[in-house]
Amino acid sequence: MKNQWKKLALAVGCSLLVLGQVPVTVHAEETVATVQGDAKAKYLAATNLEWTDDFGIKFTNPNSDPLSVIVYIKNVTTGDSTRIAIDDEKRGFASGENTIDADDLQDGLNDSGDYYFRVQLGGADLSDPSPTKSYTKREQLPDVNVESFSVDENKVAHIKVTLPGNYVLGVDYEFEYELFWKDISLEVSKSKGDTCDDLKLSDEYHTVKITAKSLKKDLYKNSAAVILPEGTKAPETHSNTSTNGCNHDYEWVQVNPATATEDALEAYTCKHCGRVSEYMKAPNTAYAQFNKDAISAIDKAAANATVTLKTNMWVSFYDSVIDMMKKRPDVTVVVNYFYKGTRYVMTIPAGADLSALQASEGYYGFRYLDGFFPAQVN
């Protein structure tokens, strides 16, 4: 299930279709059939619940119909429980044995501990609990970064991606590219490299889901997505003159603004006819947005509040973030960041003396700040 590449444009925020496993609302008392007036027939509960070796789950659907599934996972050690709706309602989980991958259950496996799970099929009652199994927390791969996305004259998508952090491509992970038309999977391409050049688009808009798939049991996947905005067609040619006679004059136009995790998407657009020749990500705009969000969170915090800034991608602040901390000495700032395969939590307490800090070319690295405010390994 795991954070959201859910936004050709990077899947971020409001313009994206949500891909893969999507939460859906399923009512435990949903009426699935009516028998003799008020008598309601329910589906049979799931049976044969088991954990797989890699912490996926198995269960049996004893009904003849394919059914949607809700999984309830409980950490017996901490007492925490999580409800995960698995969206398979177009196909449903078929009659007989079914398996759900561990990667799709990570929202319920937040900490190490002893776990059991229960399953609800459609409108059936909850199943009995599964056997309890001891789990050791795995590390999530960082967010996939889409560096470039373009479409050639043959409507073939060309994608280049990277994965931040101290991971080795082909050893720790590999990339998988999946082409969608709306929410229907059309084609899957697996690549040992960091580029994909073989997804063929049609004239309709498409979404490409990019997944960094773990090759080790102590890691789990993460995804990003790129999308042609609805109604946009893949370019038919890169010629400067179109079939309607327009002598194209292109400029870069922003399609999607930057977020703290995704660079702004720009389209190379003809000023006259609106034709889009290619899409690209505006470099470093996500990092700038991360810093803007940090400044805003500190500035707008309630008196004597604690602000937590969490990132899988960035390991420094602009000097303007430190300047805002100086303006709000009543605010405690907690920085939760990822560096070379390890997550750290650093606390800059309210009222801390920041006068000794020295910016390097306008930046404060988190590892530098750690020398003043020692971080703890999370």
Short mmCIF file of C-alpha atoms in Angstrom, two decimals:
data_model
loop_
_atom_site.label_atom_id
_atom_site.label_comp_id
_atom_site.label_asym_id
_atom_site.label_seq_id
_atom_site.Cartn_x
_atom_site.Cartn_y
_atom_site.Cartn_z
CA MET A 1 0.00 0.00 0.00
CA LYS A 2 2.74 2.30 0.89
CA ASN A 3 3.26 6.52 0.74
CA GLN A 4 2.12 8.05 -1.79
CA TRP A 5 4.46 8.42 -6.77
CA LYS A 6 0.35 7.90 -6.06
CA LYS A 7 1.22 12.69 -10.08
CA LEU A 8 3.08 12.68 -18.83
CA ALA A 9 3.19 14.17 -14.83
CA LEU A 10 4.38 13.02 -11.41
CA ALA A 11 1.53 11.63 -9.38
CA VAL A 12 1.24 14.07 -6.57
CA GLY A 13 -1.71 15.65 -4.87
CA CYS A 14 -4.95 16.48 -6.54
CA SER A 15 -4.45 15.39 -10.15
CA LEU A 16 -3.73 11.70 -9.62
CA LEU A 17 -5.64 8.55 -9.96
CA VAL A 18 -4.85 6.34 -7.00
CA LEU A 19 -3.23 3.13 -8.18
CA GLY A 20 -3.00 -0.48 -7.06
CA GLN A 21 -4.47 -1.16 -3.65
CA VAL A 22 -7.00 1.53 -2.76
CA PRO A 23 -8.98 1.86 0.47
CA VAL A 24 -12.71 1.33 -0.03
CA THR A 25 -15.61 1.58 2.35
CA VAL A 26 -17.17 -1.74 3.16
CA HIS A 27 -19.97 -1.98 5.68
CA ALA A 28 -19.85 -4.96 8.01
CA GLU A 29 -23.65 -5.23 8.00
CA GLU A 30 -24.06 -4.78 4.23
CA THR A 31 -27.06 -6.70 2.91
CA VAL A 32 -25.94 -8.97 0.10
CA ALA A 33 -29.20 -10.88 -0.43
CA THR A 34 -32.77 -10.87 0.84
CA VAL A 35 -34.54 -14.09 1.72
CA GLN A 36 -38.22 -14.32 2.78
CA GLY A 37 -38.86 -10.68 3.57
CA ASP A 38 -36.71 -9.42 6.46
CA ALA A 39 -34.34 -12.37 6.71
CA LYS A 40 -30.86 -11.37 5.49
CA ALA A 41 -28.40 -13.87 4.08
CA LYS A 42 -24.72 -13.19 4.75
CA TYR A 43 -21.65 -14.57 3.10
CA LEU A 44 -19.59 -17.12 4.99
CA ALA A 45 -16.61 -15.83 6.96
CA ALA A 46 -13.05 -16.36 5.72
CA THR A 47 -11.23 -19.48 6.93
CA ASN A 48 -7.72 -21.00 7.00
CA LEU A 49 -5.94 -17.78 7.96
CA GLU A 50 -2.15 -18.02 7.83
CA TRP A 51 0.86 -15.71 7.69
CA THR A 52 3.29 -16.30 4.83
CA ASP A 53 7.02 -16.46 5.53
CA ASP A 54 7.52 -12.85 4.40
CA PHE A 55 4.47 -11.54 6.34
CA GLY A 56 1.93 -11.61 3.61
CA ILE A 57 -1.32 -13.37 4.48
CA LYS A 58 -3.32 -16.33 3.18
CA PHE A 59 -7.01 -17.02 3.64
CA THR A 60 -9.80 -19.02 2.05
CA ASN A 61 -12.96 -17.49 0.59
CA PRO A 62 -15.51 -20.28 1.16
CA ASN A 63 -18.15 -18.50 -0.93
CA SER A 64 -18.75 -19.05 -4.63
CA ASP A 65 -18.66 -15.28 -5.33
CA PRO A 66 -15.53 -13.10 -5.59
CA LEU A 67 -15.61 -10.67 -2.64
CA SER A 68 -13.86 -7.50 -1.48
CA VAL A 69 -11.67 -7.79 1.61
CA ILE A 70 -10.93 -5.81 4.74
CA VAL A 71 -7.94 -6.94 6.82
CA TYR A 72 -7.72 -6.12 10.53
CA ILE A 73 -4.17 -6.40 11.90
CA LYS A 74 -3.41 -6.25 15.63
CA ASN A 75 -0.03 -5.86 17.33
CA VAL A 76 -0.51 -7.88 20.51
CA THR A 77 2.71 -6.45 21.97
CA THR A 78 1.70 -2.78 21.71
CA GLY A 79 -2.09 -3.14 21.48
CA ASP A 80 -2.23 -1.15 18.23
CA SER A 81 -4.65 -2.28 15.54
CA THR A 82 -5.11 -1.25 11.90
CA ARG A 83 -7.94 -1.63 9.39
CA ILE A 84 -6.80 -2.06 5.77
CA ALA A 85 -9.35 -2.12 2.95
CA ILE A 86 -8.04 -3.95 -0.10
CA ASP A 87 -9.71 -2.71 -3.27
CA ASP A 88 -10.29 -5.61 -5.58
CA GLU A 89 -13.98 -4.96 -6.05
CA LYS A 90 -13.94 -5.17 -9.85
CA ARG A 91 -12.56 -8.70 -9.70
CA GLY A 92 -12.97 -9.56 -6.03
CA PHE A 93 -10.98 -12.17 -4.17
CA ALA A 94 -12.01 -15.42 -5.77
CA SER A 95 -13.49 -18.50 -4.19
CA GLY A 96 -10.77 -20.65 -2.63
CA GLU A 97 -7.32 -19.73 -1.33
CA ASN A 98 -6.11 -16.13 -1.72
CA THR A 99 -2.87 -14.34 -0.87
CA ILE A 100 -2.17 -10.68 -0.11
CA ASP A 101 1.45 -9.52 -0.31
CA ALA A 102 3.26 -8.14 2.72
CA ASP A 103 3.94 -4.87 0.85
CA ASP A 104 0.20 -4.21 0.76
CA LEU A 105 -0.09 -4.63 4.53
CA GLN A 106 2.70 -2.33 5.71
CA ASP A 107 0.28 0.23 7.17
CA GLY A 108 -0.59 -2.41 9.76
CA LEU A 109 2.99 -3.52 10.45
CA ASN A 110 4.42 -0.33 11.90
CA ASP A 111 6.46 -1.76 14.76
CA SER A 112 8.13 -4.97 15.81
CA GLY A 113 5.95 -7.26 17.89
CA ASP A 114 3.60 -10.24 17.87
CA TYR A 115 0.75 -9.91 15.37
CA TYR A 116 -2.45 -11.63 14.37
CA PHE A 117 -4.96 -10.67 11.68
CA ARG A 118 -8.63 -11.15 10.89
CA VAL A 119 -10.40 -10.91 7.53
CA GLN A 120 -13.84 -9.66 6.54
CA LEU A 121 -15.21 -10.81 3.18
CA GLY A 122 -17.85 -8.54 1.64
CA GLY A 123 -20.76 -8.41 4.10
CA ALA A 124 -19.70 -11.53 6.02
CA ASP A 125 -18.84 -11.64 9.69
CA LEU A 126 -15.24 -11.22 10.76
CA SER A 127 -13.15 -14.37 10.60
CA ASP A 128 -11.58 -15.96 13.63
CA PRO A 129 -8.08 -14.60 14.43
CA SER A 130 -5.08 -16.03 12.64
CA PRO A 131 -2.20 -17.62 14.55
CA THR A 132 0.12 -15.06 16.17
CA LYS A 133 3.46 -14.43 14.48
CA SER A 134 6.49 -12.41 15.61
CA TYR A 135 7.45 -9.57 13.26
CA THR A 136 10.63 -7.50 13.03
CA LYS A 137 10.05 -4.06 11.51
CA ARG A 138 11.37 -3.61 7.96
CA GLU A 139 12.75 -0.43 6.43
CA GLN A 140 10.74 1.28 3.71
CA LEU A 141 12.58 2.13 0.53
CA PRO A 142 12.70 5.92 -0.07
CA ASP A 143 10.34 7.65 -2.47
CA VAL A 144 10.99 7.04 -6.14
CA ASN A 145 12.23 10.19 -7.86
CA VAL A 146 11.19 10.59 -11.50
CA GLU A 147 13.94 12.66 -13.09
CA SER A 148 12.49 12.88 -16.59
CA PHE A 149 9.50 11.72 -18.61
CA SER A 150 9.03 12.23 -22.33
CA VAL A 151 7.08 10.71 -25.20
CA ASP A 152 8.61 10.28 -28.66
CA GLU A 153 6.95 10.48 -32.08
CA ASN A 154 6.03 6.80 -31.86
CA LYS A 155 4.19 7.43 -28.58
CA VAL A 156 6.72 5.42 -26.59
CA ALA A 157 7.30 6.68 -23.05
CA HIS A 158 10.89 7.31 -21.93
CA ILE A 159 11.30 7.43 -18.16
CA LYS A 160 14.41 7.94 -16.03
CA VAL A 161 14.14 7.41 -12.28
CA THR A 162 16.39 7.35 -9.23
CA LEU A 163 16.09 6.16 -5.65
CA PRO A 164 17.69 8.32 -2.92
CA GLY A 165 19.77 6.69 -0.21
CA ASN A 166 22.57 4.20 0.10
CA TYR A 167 20.88 1.38 -1.83
CA VAL A 168 22.27 -0.68 -4.70
CA LEU A 169 20.14 -1.14 -7.82
CA GLY A 170 19.90 -4.82 -8.70
CA VAL A 171 21.01 -5.87 -5.21
CA ASP A 172 18.61 -4.12 -2.83
CA TYR A 173 15.85 -3.30 -5.29
CA GLU A 174 14.70 -3.19 -8.90
CA PHE A 175 12.16 -1.01 -10.70
CA GLU A 176 8.81 -2.10 -12.10
CA TYR A 177 6.79 0.07 -14.48
CA GLU A 178 3.07 -0.50 -14.91
CA LEU A 179 0.98 1.29 -17.53
CA PHE A 180 -2.66 2.10 -16.72
CA TRP A 181 -5.58 3.39 -18.70
CA LYS A 182 -7.68 5.03 -15.99
CA ASP A 183 -7.54 2.29 -13.31
CA ILE A 184 -7.05 -0.66 -15.66
CA SER A 185 -3.57 -2.18 -15.82
CA LEU A 186 -2.45 -2.53 -19.43
CA GLU A 187 1.20 -3.51 -19.38
CA VAL A 188 4.01 -4.25 -16.90
CA SER A 189 7.69 -3.73 -17.63
CA LYS A 190 10.44 -4.81 -15.22
CA SER A 191 13.83 -3.19 -15.53
CA LYS A 192 17.18 -3.87 -13.91
CA GLY A 193 18.25 -0.35 -14.82
CA ASP A 194 16.99 3.11 -13.95
CA THR A 195 15.31 3.80 -17.30
CA CYS A 196 12.22 2.49 -19.07
CA ASP A 197 11.79 2.95 -22.82
CA ASP A 198 9.21 0.38 -23.87
CA LEU A 199 5.76 1.48 -22.67
CA LYS A 200 3.62 2.32 -25.71
CA LEU A 201 0.92 4.94 -25.19
CA SER A 202 -2.29 5.39 -27.15
CA ASP A 203 -4.15 8.62 -27.84
CA GLU A 204 -5.81 8.46 -24.43
CA TYR A 205 -4.24 9.76 -21.23
CA HIS A 206 -2.34 7.20 -19.20
CA THR A 207 -0.82 6.72 -15.77
CA VAL A 208 2.45 4.92 -15.18
CA LYS A 209 3.02 3.48 -11.71
CA ILE A 210 6.71 3.08 -10.85
CA THR A 211 7.61 0.77 -7.99
CA ALA A 212 10.96 0.23 -6.34
CA LYS A 213 10.57 -3.46 -5.56
CA SER A 214 12.63 -4.86 -2.71
CA LEU A 215 15.03 -7.70 -3.42
CA LYS A 216 15.68 -8.20 0.31
CA LYS A 217 13.34 -9.31 3.06
CA ASP A 218 14.33 -6.45 5.38
CA LEU A 219 13.08 -3.81 2.90
CA TYR A 220 9.71 -3.12 1.34
CA LYS A 221 8.60 -1.27 -1.75
CA ASN A 222 7.68 2.32 -2.50
CA SER A 223 6.07 3.86 -5.56
CA ALA A 224 5.66 7.00 -7.61
CA ALA A 225 3.50 7.69 -10.62
CA VAL A 226 3.55 9.92 -13.67
CA ILE A 227 0.47 10.85 -15.62
CA LEU A 228 -0.68 12.66 -18.72
CA PRO A 229 -3.44 15.01 -17.52
CA GLU A 230 -6.90 13.81 -18.47
CA GLY A 231 -7.80 14.82 -22.00
CA THR A 232 -4.17 15.24 -23.08
CA LYS A 233 -2.94 13.09 -25.95
CA ALA A 234 0.54 11.78 -26.47
CA PRO A 235 2.35 13.92 -29.06
CA GLU A 236 2.19 12.65 -32.62
CA THR A 237 5.32 14.34 -33.86
CA HIS A 238 8.22 16.52 -32.71
CA SER A 239 8.15 18.57 -35.90
CA ASN A 240 8.03 22.34 -35.49
CA THR A 241 5.12 22.51 -37.92
CA SER A 242 1.87 20.66 -37.27
CA THR A 243 -0.56 19.23 -39.79
CA ASN A 244 -2.87 22.21 -39.24
CA GLY A 245 -0.10 24.58 -40.34
CA CYS A 246 0.79 26.03 -36.92
CA ASN A 247 4.40 27.19 -36.78
CA HIS A 248 4.92 26.08 -33.21
CA ASP A 249 6.52 28.41 -30.69
CA TYR A 250 7.11 26.49 -27.46
CA GLU A 251 7.52 27.57 -23.87
CA TRP A 252 7.59 25.69 -20.56
CA VAL A 253 4.27 25.87 -18.71
CA GLN A 254 3.69 24.48 -15.22
CA VAL A 255 1.16 21.64 -15.12
CA ASN A 256 1.46 20.55 -11.49
CA PRO A 257 3.06 22.63 -8.72
CA ALA A 258 5.86 21.20 -6.62
CA THR A 259 5.20 19.37 -3.38
CA ALA A 260 7.65 18.49 -0.60
CA THR A 261 8.32 15.16 -2.36
CA GLU A 262 7.77 15.84 -6.05
CA ASP A 263 9.27 18.46 -8.35
CA ALA A 264 6.90 20.67 -10.29
CA LEU A 265 5.75 19.21 -13.60
CA GLU A 266 6.17 21.41 -16.68
CA ALA A 267 4.90 20.92 -20.22
CA TYR A 268 6.67 22.25 -23.31
CA THR A 269 3.61 23.91 -24.84
CA CYS A 270 3.01 25.78 -28.05
CA LYS A 271 1.95 29.36 -27.33
CA HIS A 272 -0.39 29.37 -30.34
CA CYS A 273 -2.18 26.02 -30.55
CA GLY A 274 -1.50 24.53 -27.11
CA ARG A 275 0.23 21.39 -28.44
CA VAL A 276 2.45 19.71 -25.81
CA SER A 277 5.76 18.42 -27.12
CA GLU A 278 7.14 16.92 -23.89
CA TYR A 279 6.94 16.95 -20.11
CA MET A 280 9.72 17.40 -17.57
CA LYS A 281 10.24 17.91 -13.86
CA ALA A 282 11.56 21.30 -12.76
CA PRO A 283 14.78 20.43 -10.85
CA ASN A 284 14.98 21.14 -7.11
CA THR A 285 11.46 22.55 -6.85
CA ALA A 286 10.44 19.76 -4.44
CA TYR A 287 13.33 20.65 -2.13
CA ALA A 288 12.32 24.30 -2.24
CA GLN A 289 8.73 23.33 -1.38
CA PHE A 290 9.92 21.15 1.52
CA ASN A 291 11.66 24.18 3.00
CA LYS A 292 8.65 26.43 2.37
CA ASP A 293 6.42 23.91 4.15
CA ALA A 294 8.86 23.76 7.07
CA ILE A 295 8.91 27.55 7.39
CA SER A 296 5.11 27.71 7.24
CA ALA A 297 4.67 24.96 9.86
CA ILE A 298 6.99 26.71 12.32
CA ASP A 299 5.55 30.16 11.62
CA LYS A 300 1.92 29.03 12.08
CA ALA A 301 2.52 26.75 15.08
CA ALA A 302 0.59 27.46 18.27
CA ALA A 303 2.47 29.00 21.17
CA ASN A 304 4.91 26.55 22.81
CA ALA A 305 4.03 23.87 20.26
CA THR A 306 6.17 21.06 18.87
CA VAL A 307 6.51 20.85 15.08
CA THR A 308 7.63 17.54 13.55
CA LEU A 309 9.19 17.66 10.08
CA LYS A 310 9.53 14.20 8.48
CA THR A 311 11.26 13.49 5.19
CA ASN A 312 12.59 10.46 3.32
CA MET A 313 14.38 12.60 0.74
CA TRP A 314 16.07 15.70 2.14
CA VAL A 315 19.04 16.06 4.51
CA SER A 316 19.38 19.83 4.89
CA PHE A 317 17.50 23.09 5.43
CA TYR A 318 17.75 26.42 3.68
CA ASP A 319 19.08 29.10 6.03
CA SER A 320 15.60 30.66 5.97
CA VAL A 321 14.25 27.71 8.02
CA ILE A 322 16.76 28.42 10.80
CA ASP A 323 15.87 32.12 10.57
CA MET A 324 12.21 31.19 11.22
CA MET A 325 13.24 29.10 14.26
CA LYS A 326 14.99 32.20 15.62
CA LYS A 327 11.75 34.16 15.14
CA ARG A 328 9.77 31.47 16.98
CA PRO A 329 11.98 30.55 19.98
CA ASP A 330 8.93 29.10 21.76
CA VAL A 331 8.59 26.28 19.20
CA THR A 332 10.31 22.90 19.51
CA VAL A 333 11.27 21.43 16.13
CA VAL A 334 11.67 17.66 15.66
CA VAL A 335 13.40 16.60 12.44
CA ASN A 336 12.75 13.00 11.36
CA TYR A 337 15.00 12.21 8.41
CA PHE A 338 16.53 9.35 6.42
CA TYR A 339 20.28 9.19 5.74
CA LYS A 340 22.27 6.35 4.13
CA GLY A 341 19.81 3.64 5.03
CA THR A 342 19.17 4.82 8.60
CA ARG A 343 16.37 6.96 10.03
CA TYR A 344 17.30 9.62 12.58
CA VAL A 345 15.24 11.83 14.88
CA MET A 346 16.76 15.14 15.97
CA THR A 347 15.13 17.57 18.40
CA ILE A 348 15.89 21.30 18.38
CA PRO A 349 14.36 22.41 21.67
CA ALA A 350 12.43 25.62 22.19
CA GLY A 351 14.74 28.48 23.14
CA ALA A 352 17.85 26.74 21.81
CA ASP A 353 20.81 29.02 21.13
CA LEU A 354 21.14 29.02 17.34
CA SER A 355 23.73 31.80 17.14
CA ALA A 356 26.67 29.38 16.82
CA LEU A 357 25.24 27.70 13.71
CA GLN A 358 27.08 28.47 10.48
CA ALA A 359 25.36 28.01 7.13
CA SER A 360 27.37 26.47 4.29
CA GLU A 361 26.43 28.32 1.08
CA GLY A 362 22.96 29.00 2.49
CA TYR A 363 22.31 25.45 3.75
CA TYR A 364 22.31 23.71 7.11
CA GLY A 365 22.92 19.96 6.74
CA PHE A 366 21.06 17.73 9.19
CA ARG A 367 24.27 15.85 10.01
CA TYR A 368 25.90 19.21 10.78
CA LEU A 369 23.00 20.20 13.05
CA ASP A 370 23.35 16.81 14.73
CA GLY A 371 26.65 18.05 16.16
CA PHE A 372 24.67 20.62 18.19
CA PHE A 373 21.47 18.65 18.74
CA PRO A 374 22.45 14.95 18.84
CA ALA A 375 20.07 12.77 16.85
CA GLN A 376 18.77 9.39 17.92
CA VAL A 377 18.60 6.42 15.57
CA ASN A 378 14.93 5.58 15.02
#
